[in-house]
Coordinates of C-alpha atoms in Angstrom, one line a residue:
M1 CA -19.5 6.9 19.1
I2 CA -17.7 10.1 18.0
A3 CA -19.1 11.7 14.6
L4 CA -16.0 12.5 12.1
P5 CA -16.6 15.4 10.1
V6 CA -16.0 15.1 6.6
L7 CA -13.4 17.5 5.5
P8 CA -12.9 18.0 2.0
Q9 CA -9.5 17.0 0.4
T10 CA -8.0 17.2 -2.6
G11 CA -9.7 14.3 -4.5
A12 CA -12.1 13.8 -1.9
A13 CA -14.9 11.3 -2.4
K14 CA -18.1 12.5 -3.9
S15 CA -20.4 11.4 -1.3
V16 CA -20.0 11.7 2.8
H17 CA -20.7 7.6 3.0
R18 CA -17.7 7.0 1.3
A19 CA -15.2 9.3 2.9
T20 CA -17.2 8.5 6.3
L21 CA -16.1 4.8 5.4
Y22 CA -12.4 5.8 4.3
D23 CA -12.2 7.4 7.8
A24 CA -13.7 4.9 10.0
A25 CA -11.8 2.3 8.5
V26 CA -8.4 4.7 8.7
F27 CA -9.1 5.7 12.3
N28 CA -10.1 2.0 13.3
D29 CA -13.5 2.4 14.0
R30 CA -14.6 -1.4 13.6
A31 CA -18.1 -0.7 14.2
A32 CA -18.6 2.2 11.8
V33 CA -17.2 0.4 9.1
E34 CA -19.4 -3.0 9.9
R35 CA -22.6 -0.4 10.1
L36 CA -21.4 1.6 6.8
L37 CA -20.7 -1.8 5.3
A38 CA -24.1 -3.4 6.3
R39 CA -25.7 -0.3 4.2
D40 CA -23.8 -0.5 1.3
P41 CA -21.5 -3.5 0.8
A42 CA -20.2 -2.2 -2.6
S43 CA -19.0 0.9 -0.8
V44 CA -15.9 -1.6 0.4
N45 CA -13.9 -0.9 -3.2
Q46 CA -15.3 2.9 -4.0
G47 CA -12.7 5.3 -4.4
D48 CA -12.4 9.0 -3.9
A49 CA -11.6 11.2 -7.1
A50 CA -7.8 10.1 -6.9
G51 CA -8.9 6.2 -6.7
F52 CA -7.7 5.5 -3.1
T53 CA -9.9 3.2 -1.4
P54 CA -10.3 2.7 2.4
L55 CA -7.7 -0.4 2.1
H56 CA -5.4 2.1 0.5
G57 CA -5.9 4.1 3.7
V58 CA -5.5 1.1 6.0
A59 CA -2.2 0.1 4.7
G60 CA -0.3 3.0 5.6
E61 CA -1.4 2.2 9.1
E62 CA -0.8 -0.4 11.6
H63 CA -4.3 -1.6 11.7
T64 CA -4.5 -5.3 10.1
A65 CA -7.4 -6.4 12.2
M66 CA -9.3 -3.6 10.1
A67 CA -7.6 -4.6 6.7
R68 CA -8.4 -8.0 7.4
L69 CA -12.1 -6.9 8.0
L70 CA -11.9 -5.4 4.7
I71 CA -10.8 -8.2 2.9
A72 CA -13.3 -10.5 4.3
R73 CA -15.9 -8.1 3.1
G74 CA -14.5 -8.0 -0.7
A75 CA -11.9 -5.5 -0.7
N76 CA -10.1 -5.9 -3.5
V77 CA -6.3 -6.3 -2.3
N78 CA -5.1 -4.8 -6.1
A79 CA -6.8 -1.9 -6.5
A80 CA -5.1 0.7 -8.1
N81 CA -5.6 4.3 -8.1
R82 CA -5.3 6.9 -10.9
E83 CA -1.5 6.8 -10.5
G84 CA -1.4 2.8 -10.0
T85 CA -0.6 2.6 -6.5
T86 CA -2.3 -0.4 -4.9
P87 CA -2.4 -0.9 -1.2
L88 CA 0.8 -2.9 -1.4
H89 CA 2.7 -0.1 -2.6
L90 CA 1.5 1.7 0.9
A91 CA 2.0 -0.6 3.1
A92 CA 4.0 0.6 6.3
Y93 CA 4.5 -2.5 8.4
P94 CA 5.7 -6.0 7.7
E95 CA 2.8 -7.5 9.0
M96 CA 0.3 -5.7 6.7
A97 CA 2.3 -6.5 3.5
K98 CA 2.4 -10.1 4.5
L99 CA -1.5 -9.9 5.2
L100 CA -1.8 -8.5 1.8
V101 CA 0.2 -10.8 -0.2
Q102 CA -1.5 -13.5 1.7
A103 CA -4.6 -12.1 0.7
G104 CA -3.3 -12.0 -3.1
A105 CA -1.8 -8.6 -3.6
K106 CA 0.6 -9.0 -6.5
I107 CA 4.4 -8.6 -5.2
E108 CA 5.0 -7.1 -8.5
A109 CA 2.4 -4.3 -9.1
R110 CA 3.3 -1.5 -11.2
D111 CA 2.3 1.9 -10.7
H112 CA 2.9 4.3 -13.8
G113 CA 6.2 4.8 -13.1
G114 CA 6.6 1.1 -13.3
N115 CA 7.5 0.8 -9.3
T116 CA 6.8 -2.4 -7.5
P117 CA 5.7 -2.1 -3.6
L118 CA 9.7 -2.9 -3.0
H119 CA 10.8 0.4 -5.3
S120 CA 8.1 2.5 -2.8
A121 CA 9.5 0.8 0.4
T122 CA 12.9 1.8 -0.6
E123 CA 11.9 5.3 -1.6
H124 CA 10.6 5.7 2.2
P125 CA 13.1 6.2 5.5
E126 CA 12.2 3.9 8.2
M127 CA 11.0 1.0 6.0
Q128 CA 14.1 -1.3 6.1
D129 CA 11.5 -3.8 8.0
V130 CA 8.9 -3.8 4.9
M131 CA 11.5 -4.0 2.6
A132 CA 13.0 -7.1 4.4
Q133 CA 9.4 -9.0 4.4
L134 CA 8.8 -8.1 0.7
L135 CA 11.7 -9.8 -0.3
K136 CA 10.9 -12.5 2.0
L137 CA 7.9 -12.9 0.3
G138 CA 9.6 -13.1 -2.7
A139 CA 10.0 -9.6 -4.3
N140 CA 12.2 -9.1 -7.4
P141 CA 15.2 -7.1 -5.9
N142 CA 16.6 -6.5 -9.3
A143 CA 13.3 -5.2 -10.8
A144 CA 13.6 -2.0 -12.7
N145 CA 11.2 0.8 -13.1
K146 CA 10.4 3.1 -16.5
A147 CA 13.5 4.8 -15.6
G148 CA 15.4 2.0 -15.7
E149 CA 16.2 2.2 -11.6
T150 CA 16.3 -0.7 -9.2
P151 CA 15.6 -0.9 -5.5
L152 CA 18.9 -0.9 -5.1
D153 CA 19.7 2.0 -7.2
V154 CA 17.2 4.3 -5.2
A155 CA 19.1 2.8 -2.0
L156 CA 22.0 3.7 -3.5
T157 CA 21.5 7.1 -4.0
R158 CA 19.9 7.9 -0.8
Q159 CA 23.1 6.3 0.7
E160 CA 21.3 4.1 2.5
R161 CA 23.8 1.4 3.8
G162 CA 21.2 -0.7 5.7
K163 CA 18.9 -0.8 2.6
V164 CA 21.9 -1.3 0.3
A165 CA 23.1 -4.2 2.4
L166 CA 19.5 -5.8 2.4
L167 CA 19.0 -5.7 -0.8
R168 CA 22.8 -7.2 -1.6
R169 CA 21.8 -10.0 0.6
H170 CA 18.8 -10.7 -1.5
G171 CA 20.9 -10.9 -4.8
A172 CA 20.6 -7.1 -5.9
Q173 CA 22.7 -6.4 -8.8
P174 CA 24.0 -2.8 -9.6
R175 CA 22.1 -1.8 -12.7
K176 CA 23.7 -2.6 -15.6
A177 CA 25.2 0.2 -18.6
K178 CA 22.6 0.9 -21.1

């Protein structure tokens, strides 16, 4: 096994143990995660200074088996960081989004800007497949954030025709005039 160095980052965890658990999960090192969780089961939900938990880190990777392990060990699928971002807001792959929702993640969770996971997926390039999965799972295509923007508004602003078409197929309507 390779020892992972703990490098301080902005908002890095306060203890080596937590940083190592986060890193082991993100690097998909199941043996290290199992060992660390055996020592401290509660660490599965400990976040760094910014509130990112190991499940937040794994959500952006294609490590669904690791996410399943963390969830089975008690990871809170609705844990919000300091900006209100949940693991589902960070899901970068359709299967990860599906797993999180099936495990109880709130599909309409809101960050501090009022953005849903569908808003987040719409804002990122190459995440149309995640958008499609969220819509299939019941995400509201007409949810507005605190600025009054819907996912369709975001897609139109970014001139992403494929995302616009996907949202319209799922009933997205243009934002109404205020």
